Amino acid sequence: MSVRATAQQIVAWFKPARQAWLILLPFGLIVAGAILPPWEFDVREYHMQVPAEWYRNGQIDYLPHNVYGNMPLASELILIPPMALGSGAASWYSGALIGKTMMSFYVFFAALAVMAIARKFGQQRSGWAAAILLVSCPWIGYVATTGLNEVALGCFIVTSVLAILNAQNSKNPLRHVLLAGVFAGSAAATKYTGVVFAILPLLVWTLWIAKTRGNDVEVSTASEANDDASSWQTVWIFAVVFTIGATIVFSPWLIKNAALTGNPTYPLLSTLFVNAERDVELSQRWDRAHQVPASDSLGEHIRKIGYASSRQSPLLMGLLVLSCLVMYTDRRLVPLALYLLFGVLAWWFATHHLERFLVPLIPLSAVLAGVTLERLFSNSKLFWGVCIGLSLYGFMYLGAGMENDSRVLVKLDVLRHGPALAETTTEKVHRFLNAKLTGDDVVLLVGDAEPFDLTPQTIYATCFDPDVLRGVIDGKTSTAQRGALAELNVDYIYVSWEEIKRYRSTYGYDSYVTRDLFNKQLLPAGVISVETELQIDPAFGQLFRCNQ
């Protein structure tokens, strides 16, 4: 074979099918959006902040000031290698953006998985439809571009389902069961909700497959293949193998928390695993914030999830309803529907009803919707016309930037130091501090728990952790207070009154922090002085210089 012919074969192998462009079009914009600096609160508070702290500390350790940093964050670990491979003082920042971009590829992996599953229940077109429905869904694009981890959780769920389906018809099912356990454990290692949304239902599904397979596939050396006892032995083998897979991935996070806090599920189950160092009031504040809301309207949530949310796919929920008709003739789809039903019930009865927590169920929903779409449109032109419309809709949603940052053509330096996406008081202060201070300087944040984009070192705490300022100055004379701040090398103190007000109207906040503390005690005593170079509304925040 000539060199030219070989080159043509290689090019043909890499050339995607025409249908693939309907996936690559919105996915390309998702990746472009993921490159941008983070702006979403949770991402700046812990999804990207915690890996940056672990990198600076040189280890994954206990963070007493950030309760979220002590929960499983497996998908965010991908941020750390780019930080380590970078050079310069800002390598942590550029590395974090690279890792955030890499996290967006969970969308692509999930699309491949839903395509494979849908093709098991329908024709090749079902797989294309399912993948396009997934990638074009605004919720998927929103989560992936902001740096949240629900898409990663959904990806692990759907890949575990694929492994279980492969085990159902495999002559060597145990390797697939082990993989299913690994992916289910990865879901739990991504987010605690993965225990309920992934490990429990997937384990039940695995056991059901083991029982219904009977002894069609030999999994032991027992000669009595049709004996009921041997059938239960198969169930136990499947259960053990699945559990081993899940334990390999999930247990390190439990062991870490058990060793550092005495509670393997920290900060959950605080009444069962009492931590002497954990303040009771803070634990109660956490429980109140994350309890199942008693006053929520089921009808309002159904309306939002069904059609009212701007982040919902225009066809996904309608196709899910119509999939009931398809399931009537194809009962193989029933387990998928039961899984989704369980997930919705678990979300309603066991979580605090954030719509975002339903995003991990979208990939499986796309499988049912894709199979339904393929069977509804036997006319190929109509089918592909709908798929083209979905792809364009997803692309236009992300490109419009109505609920996400779409400034993909703007230089990174301008995005970080120039005008903010939302010009809040906190954003103004952060940009001022970045321009004025270096990485050797220190800022103490009160109320502000979004320190990720700050160049100087930060001392901060979430509203569920002990207030850092109180721990430094409470009970001391003004001279001792100045000395304590000087010992920590604190140059500035920023108080976000707008965030403190929000906390006190919802979760609660330390009563020690008041305006009088600053305006009538620390300022008159000369411990701090108002920063006059930056003009901000004191109703929303105050920036002080420390007098050392």
mmCIF file with all atom_site columns, C-alpha atoms in Angstrom, residues 202-396:
data_model
loop_
_atom_site.group_PDB
_atom_site.id
_atom_site.type_symbol
_atom_site.label_atom_id
_atom_site.label_alt_id
_atom_site.label_comp_id
_atom_site.label_asym_id
_atom_site.label_entity_id
_atom_site.label_seq_id
_atom_site.pdbx_PDB_ins_code
_atom_site.Cartn_x
_atom_site.Cartn_y
_atom_site.Cartn_z
_atom_site.occupancy
_atom_site.B_iso_or_equiv
_atom_site.pdbx_formal_charge
_atom_site.auth_seq_id
_atom_site.auth_comp_id
_atom_site.auth_asym_id
_atom_site.auth_atom_id
_atom_site.pdbx_PDB_model_num
ATOM 1   C CA . LEU A 1 202 ? -27.435 0.063   40.421 1.00 0.00 ? 202 LEU A CA 1
ATOM 2   C CA . LEU A 1 203 ? -26.694 -2.612  43.012 1.00 0.00 ? 203 LEU A CA 1
ATOM 3   C CA . VAL A 1 204 ? -30.357 -3.644  43.010 1.00 0.00 ? 204 VAL A CA 1
ATOM 4   C CA . TRP A 1 205 ? -30.351 -3.732  39.203 1.00 0.00 ? 205 TRP A CA 1
ATOM 5   C CA . THR A 1 206 ? -27.192 -5.868  39.223 1.00 0.00 ? 206 THR A CA 1
ATOM 6   C CA . LEU A 1 207 ? -28.757 -8.354  41.656 1.00 0.00 ? 207 LEU A CA 1
ATOM 7   C CA . TRP A 1 208 ? -31.927 -8.500  39.568 1.00 0.00 ? 208 TRP A CA 1
ATOM 8   C CA . ILE A 1 209 ? -29.890 -9.313  36.460 1.00 0.00 ? 209 ILE A CA 1
ATOM 9   C CA . ALA A 1 210 ? -27.965 -11.980 38.375 1.00 0.00 ? 210 ALA A CA 1
ATOM 10  C CA . LYS A 1 211 ? -31.228 -13.597 39.471 1.00 0.00 ? 211 LYS A CA 1
ATOM 11  C CA . THR A 1 212 ? -32.950 -13.421 36.097 1.00 0.00 ? 212 THR A CA 1
ATOM 12  C CA . ARG A 1 213 ? -29.882 -14.717 34.273 1.00 0.00 ? 213 ARG A CA 1
ATOM 13  C CA . GLY A 1 214 ? -30.203 -17.804 36.410 1.00 0.00 ? 214 GLY A CA 1
ATOM 14  C CA . ASN A 1 215 ? -27.371 -20.092 35.445 1.00 0.00 ? 215 ASN A CA 1
ATOM 15  C CA . ASP A 1 216 ? -27.339 -19.449 31.713 1.00 0.00 ? 216 ASP A CA 1
ATOM 16  C CA . VAL A 1 217 ? -23.797 -18.243 32.221 1.00 0.00 ? 217 VAL A CA 1
ATOM 17  C CA . GLU A 1 218 ? -21.502 -20.286 34.411 1.00 0.00 ? 218 GLU A CA 1
ATOM 18  C CA . VAL A 1 219 ? -19.977 -18.203 37.192 1.00 0.00 ? 219 VAL A CA 1
ATOM 19  C CA . SER A 1 220 ? -18.778 -21.056 39.407 1.00 0.00 ? 220 SER A CA 1
ATOM 20  C CA . THR A 1 221 ? -17.615 -24.645 39.125 1.00 0.00 ? 221 THR A CA 1
ATOM 21  C CA . ALA A 1 222 ? -20.844 -25.997 40.567 1.00 0.00 ? 222 ALA A CA 1
ATOM 22  C CA . SER A 1 223 ? -22.270 -28.799 38.468 1.00 0.00 ? 223 SER A CA 1
ATOM 23  C CA . GLU A 1 224 ? -25.930 -28.311 39.469 1.00 0.00 ? 224 GLU A CA 1
ATOM 24  C CA . ALA A 1 225 ? -26.555 -25.486 36.934 1.00 0.00 ? 225 ALA A CA 1
ATOM 25  C CA . ASN A 1 226 ? -30.330 -25.449 37.362 1.00 0.00 ? 226 ASN A CA 1
ATOM 26  C CA . ASP A 1 227 ? -30.378 -25.644 41.125 1.00 0.00 ? 227 ASP A CA 1
ATOM 27  C CA . ASP A 1 228 ? -31.996 -22.689 42.920 1.00 0.00 ? 228 ASP A CA 1
ATOM 28  C CA . ALA A 1 229 ? -29.210 -22.572 45.490 1.00 0.00 ? 229 ALA A CA 1
ATOM 29  C CA . SER A 1 230 ? -26.707 -22.098 42.682 1.00 0.00 ? 230 SER A CA 1
ATOM 30  C CA . SER A 1 231 ? -28.843 -19.254 41.346 1.00 0.00 ? 231 SER A CA 1
ATOM 31  C CA . TRP A 1 232 ? -28.621 -17.452 44.698 1.00 0.00 ? 232 TRP A CA 1
ATOM 32  C CA . GLN A 1 233 ? -24.902 -18.129 44.712 1.00 0.00 ? 233 GLN A CA 1
ATOM 33  C CA . THR A 1 234 ? -24.714 -16.191 41.449 1.00 0.00 ? 234 THR A CA 1
ATOM 34  C CA . VAL A 1 235 ? -26.561 -13.296 43.070 1.00 0.00 ? 235 VAL A CA 1
ATOM 35  C CA . TRP A 1 236 ? -24.095 -13.217 45.950 1.00 0.00 ? 236 TRP A CA 1
ATOM 36  C CA . ILE A 1 237 ? -21.116 -13.349 43.601 1.00 0.00 ? 237 ILE A CA 1
ATOM 37  C CA . PHE A 1 238 ? -22.479 -10.445 41.579 1.00 0.00 ? 238 PHE A CA 1
ATOM 38  C CA . ALA A 1 239 ? -23.148 -8.480  44.770 1.00 0.00 ? 239 ALA A CA 1
ATOM 39  C CA . VAL A 1 240 ? -19.619 -9.047  46.096 1.00 0.00 ? 240 VAL A CA 1
ATOM 40  C CA . VAL A 1 241 ? -17.953 -8.150  42.794 1.00 0.00 ? 241 VAL A CA 1
ATOM 41  C CA . PHE A 1 242 ? -20.069 -4.989  42.413 1.00 0.00 ? 242 PHE A CA 1
ATOM 42  C CA . THR A 1 243 ? -19.326 -3.977  46.004 1.00 0.00 ? 243 THR A CA 1
ATOM 43  C CA . ILE A 1 244 ? -15.599 -4.513  45.503 1.00 0.00 ? 244 ILE A CA 1
ATOM 44  C CA . GLY A 1 245 ? -15.655 -2.239  42.465 1.00 0.00 ? 245 GLY A CA 1
ATOM 45  C CA . ALA A 1 246 ? -17.566 0.503   44.283 1.00 0.00 ? 246 ALA A CA 1
ATOM 46  C CA . THR A 1 247 ? -15.413 0.191   47.418 1.00 0.00 ? 247 THR A CA 1
ATOM 47  C CA . ILE A 1 248 ? -12.152 0.570   45.512 1.00 0.00 ? 248 ILE A CA 1
ATOM 48  C CA . VAL A 1 249 ? -13.155 4.049   44.339 1.00 0.00 ? 249 VAL A CA 1
ATOM 49  C CA . PHE A 1 250 ? -15.420 5.379   47.082 1.00 0.00 ? 250 PHE A CA 1
ATOM 50  C CA . SER A 1 251 ? -13.814 4.076   50.268 1.00 0.00 ? 251 SER A CA 1
ATOM 51  C CA . PRO A 1 252 ? -10.698 6.321   50.238 1.00 0.00 ? 252 PRO A CA 1
ATOM 52  C CA . TRP A 1 253 ? -12.923 9.365   50.786 1.00 0.00 ? 253 TRP A CA 1
ATOM 53  C CA . LEU A 1 254 ? -14.705 7.671   53.682 1.00 0.00 ? 254 LEU A CA 1
ATOM 54  C CA . ILE A 1 255 ? -11.422 6.539   55.225 1.00 0.00 ? 255 ILE A CA 1
ATOM 55  C CA . LYS A 1 256 ? -9.972  10.050  54.903 1.00 0.00 ? 256 LYS A CA 1
ATOM 56  C CA . ASN A 1 257 ? -12.917 11.615  56.707 1.00 0.00 ? 257 ASN A CA 1
ATOM 57  C CA . ALA A 1 258 ? -13.015 8.917   59.372 1.00 0.00 ? 258 ALA A CA 1
ATOM 58  C CA . ALA A 1 259 ? -9.318  9.435   60.111 1.00 0.00 ? 259 ALA A CA 1
ATOM 59  C CA . LEU A 1 260 ? -9.454  13.239  60.149 1.00 0.00 ? 260 LEU A CA 1
ATOM 60  C CA . THR A 1 261 ? -12.883 13.929  61.667 1.00 0.00 ? 261 THR A CA 1
ATOM 61  C CA . GLY A 1 262 ? -14.152 10.672  63.174 1.00 0.00 ? 262 GLY A CA 1
ATOM 62  C CA . ASN A 1 263 ? -17.113 10.797  60.779 1.00 0.00 ? 263 ASN A CA 1
ATOM 63  C CA . PRO A 1 264 ? -16.654 8.868   57.493 1.00 0.00 ? 264 PRO A CA 1
ATOM 64  C CA . THR A 1 265 ? -19.588 10.734  55.945 1.00 0.00 ? 265 THR A CA 1
ATOM 65  C CA . TYR A 1 266 ? -18.582 14.186  57.227 1.00 0.00 ? 266 TYR A CA 1
ATOM 66  C CA . PRO A 1 267 ? -20.402 16.574  57.352 1.00 0.00 ? 267 PRO A CA 1
ATOM 67  C CA . LEU A 1 268 ? -23.442 14.319  56.956 1.00 0.00 ? 268 LEU A CA 1
ATOM 68  C CA . LEU A 1 269 ? -24.875 12.124  59.748 1.00 0.00 ? 269 LEU A CA 1
ATOM 69  C CA . SER A 1 270 ? -23.473 14.467  62.385 1.00 0.00 ? 270 SER A CA 1
ATOM 70  C CA . THR A 1 271 ? -25.887 13.120  65.007 1.00 0.00 ? 271 THR A CA 1
ATOM 71  C CA . LEU A 1 272 ? -24.680 9.568   64.412 1.00 0.00 ? 272 LEU A CA 1
ATOM 72  C CA . PHE A 1 273 ? -20.956 10.374  64.264 1.00 0.00 ? 273 PHE A CA 1
ATOM 73  C CA . VAL A 1 274 ? -20.371 13.064  66.886 1.00 0.00 ? 274 VAL A CA 1
ATOM 74  C CA . ASN A 1 275 ? -17.308 15.227  66.268 1.00 0.00 ? 275 ASN A CA 1
ATOM 75  C CA . ALA A 1 276 ? -16.067 16.940  69.416 1.00 0.00 ? 276 ALA A CA 1
ATOM 76  C CA . GLU A 1 277 ? -14.372 19.670  67.359 1.00 0.00 ? 277 GLU A CA 1
ATOM 77  C CA . ARG A 1 278 ? -17.498 20.420  65.339 1.00 0.00 ? 278 ARG A CA 1
ATOM 78  C CA . ASP A 1 279 ? -19.722 23.118  66.846 1.00 0.00 ? 279 ASP A CA 1
ATOM 79  C CA . VAL A 1 280 ? -23.247 21.854  67.491 1.00 0.00 ? 280 VAL A CA 1
ATOM 80  C CA . GLU A 1 281 ? -24.829 25.078  66.238 1.00 0.00 ? 281 GLU A CA 1
ATOM 81  C CA . LEU A 1 282 ? -22.869 24.842  62.983 1.00 0.00 ? 282 LEU A CA 1
ATOM 82  C CA . SER A 1 283 ? -23.985 21.236  62.500 1.00 0.00 ? 283 SER A CA 1
ATOM 83  C CA . GLN A 1 284 ? -27.595 22.272  63.080 1.00 0.00 ? 284 GLN A CA 1
ATOM 84  C CA . ARG A 1 285 ? -27.157 25.151  60.622 1.00 0.00 ? 285 ARG A CA 1
ATOM 85  C CA . TRP A 1 286 ? -25.913 22.683  58.027 1.00 0.00 ? 286 TRP A CA 1
ATOM 86  C CA . ASP A 1 287 ? -28.802 20.298  58.677 1.00 0.00 ? 287 ASP A CA 1
ATOM 87  C CA . ARG A 1 288 ? -31.354 23.124  58.389 1.00 0.00 ? 288 ARG A CA 1
ATOM 88  C CA . ALA A 1 289 ? -29.889 24.287  55.105 1.00 0.00 ? 289 ALA A CA 1
ATOM 89  C CA . HIS A 1 290 ? -29.898 20.810  53.578 1.00 0.00 ? 290 HIS A CA 1
ATOM 90  C CA . GLN A 1 291 ? -33.080 19.331  54.975 1.00 0.00 ? 291 GLN A CA 1
ATOM 91  C CA . VAL A 1 292 ? -36.026 18.373  52.804 1.00 0.00 ? 292 VAL A CA 1
ATOM 92  C CA . PRO A 1 293 ? -38.184 21.525  52.494 1.00 0.00 ? 293 PRO A CA 1
ATOM 93  C CA . ALA A 1 294 ? -41.590 20.955  54.041 1.00 0.00 ? 294 ALA A CA 1
ATOM 94  C CA . SER A 1 295 ? -43.306 23.861  52.320 1.00 0.00 ? 295 SER A CA 1
ATOM 95  C CA . ASP A 1 296 ? -42.226 23.239  48.714 1.00 0.00 ? 296 ASP A CA 1
ATOM 96  C CA . SER A 1 297 ? -44.953 22.933  46.106 1.00 0.00 ? 297 SER A CA 1
ATOM 97  C CA . LEU A 1 298 ? -44.809 19.687  44.148 1.00 0.00 ? 298 LEU A CA 1
ATOM 98  C CA . GLY A 1 299 ? -46.883 21.192  41.369 1.00 0.00 ? 299 GLY A CA 1
ATOM 99  C CA . GLU A 1 300 ? -44.542 24.154  40.981 1.00 0.00 ? 300 GLU A CA 1
ATOM 100 C CA . HIS A 1 301 ? -41.514 21.873  40.743 1.00 0.00 ? 301 HIS A CA 1
ATOM 101 C CA . ILE A 1 302 ? -43.267 19.681  38.172 1.00 0.00 ? 302 ILE A CA 1
ATOM 102 C CA . ARG A 1 303 ? -44.045 22.804  36.151 1.00 0.00 ? 303 ARG A CA 1
ATOM 103 C CA . LYS A 1 304 ? -40.437 23.981  36.275 1.00 0.00 ? 304 LYS A CA 1
ATOM 104 C CA . ILE A 1 305 ? -38.951 20.579  35.519 1.00 0.00 ? 305 ILE A CA 1
ATOM 105 C CA . GLY A 1 306 ? -41.496 19.815  32.830 1.00 0.00 ? 306 GLY A CA 1
ATOM 106 C CA . TYR A 1 307 ? -41.490 22.919  30.684 1.00 0.00 ? 307 TYR A CA 1
ATOM 107 C CA . ALA A 1 308 ? -41.056 26.243  32.527 1.00 0.00 ? 308 ALA A CA 1
ATOM 108 C CA . SER A 1 309 ? -37.294 26.104  33.133 1.00 0.00 ? 309 SER A CA 1
ATOM 109 C CA . SER A 1 310 ? -35.222 27.906  30.509 1.00 0.00 ? 310 SER A CA 1
ATOM 110 C CA . ARG A 1 311 ? -32.553 25.233  30.954 1.00 0.00 ? 311 ARG A CA 1
ATOM 111 C CA . GLN A 1 312 ? -34.839 22.384  29.962 1.00 0.00 ? 312 GLN A CA 1
ATOM 112 C CA . SER A 1 313 ? -34.611 20.796  26.527 1.00 0.00 ? 313 SER A CA 1
ATOM 113 C CA . PRO A 1 314 ? -37.592 21.718  24.321 1.00 0.00 ? 314 PRO A CA 1
ATOM 114 C CA . LEU A 1 315 ? -38.349 18.071  23.474 1.00 0.00 ? 315 LEU A CA 1
ATOM 115 C CA . LEU A 1 316 ? -36.808 15.943  26.217 1.00 0.00 ? 316 LEU A CA 1
ATOM 116 C CA . MET A 1 317 ? -39.706 15.912  28.699 1.00 0.00 ? 317 MET A CA 1
ATOM 117 C CA . GLY A 1 318 ? -42.348 15.499  25.997 1.00 0.00 ? 318 GLY A CA 1
ATOM 118 C CA . LEU A 1 319 ? -40.495 12.525  24.537 1.00 0.00 ? 319 LEU A CA 1
ATOM 119 C CA . LEU A 1 320 ? -40.160 11.030  28.023 1.00 0.00 ? 320 LEU A CA 1
ATOM 120 C CA . VAL A 1 321 ? -43.951 11.134  28.406 1.00 0.00 ? 321 VAL A CA 1
ATOM 121 C CA . LEU A 1 322 ? -44.411 9.527   24.989 1.00 0.00 ? 322 LEU A CA 1
ATOM 122 C CA . SER A 1 323 ? -41.862 6.848   25.899 1.00 0.00 ? 323 SER A CA 1
ATOM 123 C CA . CYS A 1 324 ? -44.591 5.260   28.027 1.00 0.00 ? 324 CYS A CA 1
ATOM 124 C CA . LEU A 1 325 ? -46.250 4.213   24.762 1.00 0.00 ? 325 LEU A CA 1
ATOM 125 C CA . VAL A 1 326 ? -42.993 2.761   23.500 1.00 0.00 ? 326 VAL A CA 1
ATOM 126 C CA . MET A 1 327 ? -42.470 0.831   26.753 1.00 0.00 ? 327 MET A CA 1
ATOM 127 C CA . TYR A 1 328 ? -45.889 -0.762  26.282 1.00 0.00 ? 328 TYR A CA 1
ATOM 128 C CA . THR A 1 329 ? -44.510 -2.579  23.239 1.00 0.00 ? 329 THR A CA 1
ATOM 129 C CA . ASP A 1 330 ? -40.887 -2.872  24.351 1.00 0.00 ? 330 ASP A CA 1
ATOM 130 C CA . ARG A 1 331 ? -40.629 -3.912  27.991 1.00 0.00 ? 331 ARG A CA 1
ATOM 131 C CA . ARG A 1 332 ? -36.835 -3.860  27.860 1.00 0.00 ? 332 ARG A CA 1
ATOM 132 C CA . LEU A 1 333 ? -37.041 -0.112  28.498 1.00 0.00 ? 333 LEU A CA 1
ATOM 133 C CA . VAL A 1 334 ? -38.962 -0.523  31.755 1.00 0.00 ? 334 VAL A CA 1
ATOM 134 C CA . PRO A 1 335 ? -35.839 -0.800  34.001 1.00 0.00 ? 335 PRO A CA 1
ATOM 135 C CA . LEU A 1 336 ? -34.600 2.540   32.650 1.00 0.00 ? 336 LEU A CA 1
ATOM 136 C CA . ALA A 1 337 ? -37.951 4.155   33.423 1.00 0.00 ? 337 ALA A CA 1
ATOM 137 C CA . LEU A 1 338 ? -38.010 2.648   36.917 1.00 0.00 ? 338 LEU A CA 1
ATOM 138 C CA . TYR A 1 339 ? -34.505 3.983   37.522 1.00 0.00 ? 339 TYR A CA 1
ATOM 139 C CA . LEU A 1 340 ? -35.613 7.479   36.542 1.00 0.00 ? 340 LEU A CA 1
ATOM 140 C CA . LEU A 1 341 ? -38.716 7.200   38.722 1.00 0.00 ? 341 LEU A CA 1
ATOM 141 C CA . PHE A 1 342 ? -36.593 6.145   41.691 1.00 0.00 ? 342 PHE A CA 1
ATOM 142 C CA . GLY A 1 343 ? -34.211 9.035   41.052 1.00 0.00 ? 343 GLY A CA 1
ATOM 143 C CA . VAL A 1 344 ? -37.004 11.604  41.019 1.00 0.00 ? 344 VAL A CA 1
ATOM 144 C CA . LEU A 1 345 ? -38.552 10.173  44.195 1.00 0.00 ? 345 LEU A CA 1
ATOM 145 C CA . ALA A 1 346 ? -35.149 10.159  45.913 1.00 0.00 ? 346 ALA A CA 1
ATOM 146 C CA . TRP A 1 347 ? -34.635 13.774  44.849 1.00 0.00 ? 347 TRP A CA 1
ATOM 147 C CA . TRP A 1 348 ? -38.021 14.779  46.288 1.00 0.00 ? 348 TRP A CA 1
ATOM 148 C CA . PHE A 1 349 ? -37.870 12.847  49.555 1.00 0.00 ? 349 PHE A CA 1
ATOM 149 C CA . ALA A 1 350 ? -34.134 12.929  50.347 1.00 0.00 ? 350 ALA A CA 1
ATOM 150 C CA . THR A 1 351 ? -32.682 16.227  49.048 1.00 0.00 ? 351 THR A CA 1
ATOM 151 C CA . HIS A 1 352 ? -33.344 19.945  49.429 1.00 0.00 ? 352 HIS A CA 1
ATOM 152 C CA . HIS A 1 353 ? -34.950 20.144  45.964 1.00 0.00 ? 353 HIS A CA 1
ATOM 153 C CA . LEU A 1 354 ? -32.309 21.906  43.923 1.00 0.00 ? 354 LEU A CA 1
ATOM 154 C CA . GLU A 1 355 ? -33.284 21.371  40.286 1.00 0.00 ? 355 GLU A CA 1
ATOM 155 C CA . ARG A 1 356 ? -29.586 20.976  39.487 1.00 0.00 ? 356 ARG A CA 1
ATOM 156 C CA . PHE A 1 357 ? -29.552 17.731  41.462 1.00 0.00 ? 357 PHE A CA 1
ATOM 157 C CA . LEU A 1 358 ? -31.759 16.163  38.755 1.00 0.00 ? 358 LEU A CA 1
ATOM 158 C CA . VAL A 1 359 ? -29.156 16.814  36.036 1.00 0.00 ? 359 VAL A CA 1
ATOM 159 C CA . PRO A 1 360 ? -27.447 13.414  36.638 1.00 0.00 ? 360 PRO A CA 1
ATOM 160 C CA . LEU A 1 361 ? -30.676 11.760  35.451 1.00 0.00 ? 361 LEU A CA 1
ATOM 161 C CA . ILE A 1 362 ? -30.664 13.591  32.099 1.00 0.00 ? 362 ILE A CA 1
ATOM 162 C CA . PRO A 1 363 ? -28.356 11.088  30.320 1.00 0.00 ? 363 PRO A CA 1
ATOM 163 C CA . LEU A 1 364 ? -30.696 8.161   31.076 1.00 0.00 ? 364 LEU A CA 1
ATOM 164 C CA . SER A 1 365 ? -33.654 10.351  30.154 1.00 0.00 ? 365 SER A CA 1
ATOM 165 C CA . ALA A 1 366 ? -31.966 11.030  26.816 1.00 0.00 ? 366 ALA A CA 1
ATOM 166 C CA . VAL A 1 367 ? -31.767 7.279   26.166 1.00 0.00 ? 367 VAL A CA 1
ATOM 167 C CA . LEU A 1 368 ? -35.534 6.828   26.530 1.00 0.00 ? 368 LEU A CA 1
ATOM 168 C CA . ALA A 1 369 ? -36.218 10.030  24.607 1.00 0.00 ? 369 ALA A CA 1
ATOM 169 C CA . GLY A 1 370 ? -33.844 9.042   21.800 1.00 0.00 ? 370 GLY A CA 1
ATOM 170 C CA . VAL A 1 371 ? -35.446 5.634   21.315 1.00 0.00 ? 371 VAL A CA 1
ATOM 171 C CA . THR A 1 372 ? -38.874 7.295   21.350 1.00 0.00 ? 372 THR A CA 1
ATOM 172 C CA . LEU A 1 373 ? -37.841 9.933   18.818 1.00 0.00 ? 373 LEU A CA 1
ATOM 173 C CA . GLU A 1 374 ? -36.543 7.287   16.421 1.00 0.00 ? 374 GLU A CA 1
ATOM 174 C CA . ARG A 1 375 ? -39.795 5.310   16.585 1.00 0.00 ? 375 ARG A CA 1
ATOM 175 C CA . LEU A 1 376 ? -41.989 8.391   16.199 1.00 0.00 ? 376 LEU A CA 1
ATOM 176 C CA . PHE A 1 377 ? -40.307 9.562   13.011 1.00 0.00 ? 377 PHE A CA 1
ATOM 177 C CA . SER A 1 378 ? -40.006 6.762   10.502 1.00 0.00 ? 378 SER A CA 1
ATOM 178 C CA . ASN A 1 379 ? -39.403 9.425   7.850  1.00 0.00 ? 379 ASN A CA 1
ATOM 179 C CA . SER A 1 380 ? -35.646 9.965   7.784  1.00 0.00 ? 380 SER A CA 1
ATOM 180 C CA . LYS A 1 381 ? -35.844 13.594  6.647  1.00 0.00 ? 381 LYS A CA 1
ATOM 181 C CA . LEU A 1 382 ? -38.214 14.544  9.464  1.00 0.00 ? 382 LEU A CA 1
ATOM 182 C CA . PHE A 1 383 ? -36.079 12.689  11.995 1.00 0.00 ? 383 PHE A CA 1
ATOM 183 C CA . TRP A 1 384 ? -32.856 14.429  11.026 1.00 0.00 ? 384 TRP A CA 1
ATOM 184 C CA . GLY A 1 385 ? -34.663 17.744  10.718 1.00 0.00 ? 385 GLY A CA 1
ATOM 185 C CA . VAL A 1 386 ? -35.655 17.476  14.387 1.00 0.00 ? 386 VAL A CA 1
ATOM 186 C CA . CYS A 1 387 ? -32.081 16.506  15.355 1.00 0.00 ? 387 CYS A CA 1
ATOM 187 C CA . ILE A 1 388 ? -30.664 19.490  13.462 1.00 0.00 ? 388 ILE A CA 1
ATOM 188 C CA . GLY A 1 389 ? -33.126 21.766  15.263 1.00 0.00 ? 389 GLY A CA 1
ATOM 189 C CA . LEU A 1 390 ? -32.096 20.367  18.643 1.00 0.00 ? 390 LEU A CA 1
ATOM 190 C CA . SER A 1 391 ? -28.403 20.822  17.906 1.00 0.00 ? 391 SER A CA 1
ATOM 191 C CA . LEU A 1 392 ? -28.915 24.416  16.769 1.00 0.00 ? 392 LEU A CA 1
ATOM 192 C CA . TYR A 1 393 ? -31.070 25.146  19.831 1.00 0.00 ? 393 TYR A CA 1
ATOM 193 C CA . GLY A 1 394 ? -28.325 23.956  22.197 1.00 0.00 ? 394 GLY A CA 1
ATOM 194 C CA . PHE A 1 395 ? -25.701 25.949  20.314 1.00 0.00 ? 395 PHE A CA 1
ATOM 195 C CA . MET A 1 396 ? -27.799 29.124  20.326 1.00 0.00 ? 396 MET A CA 1
#
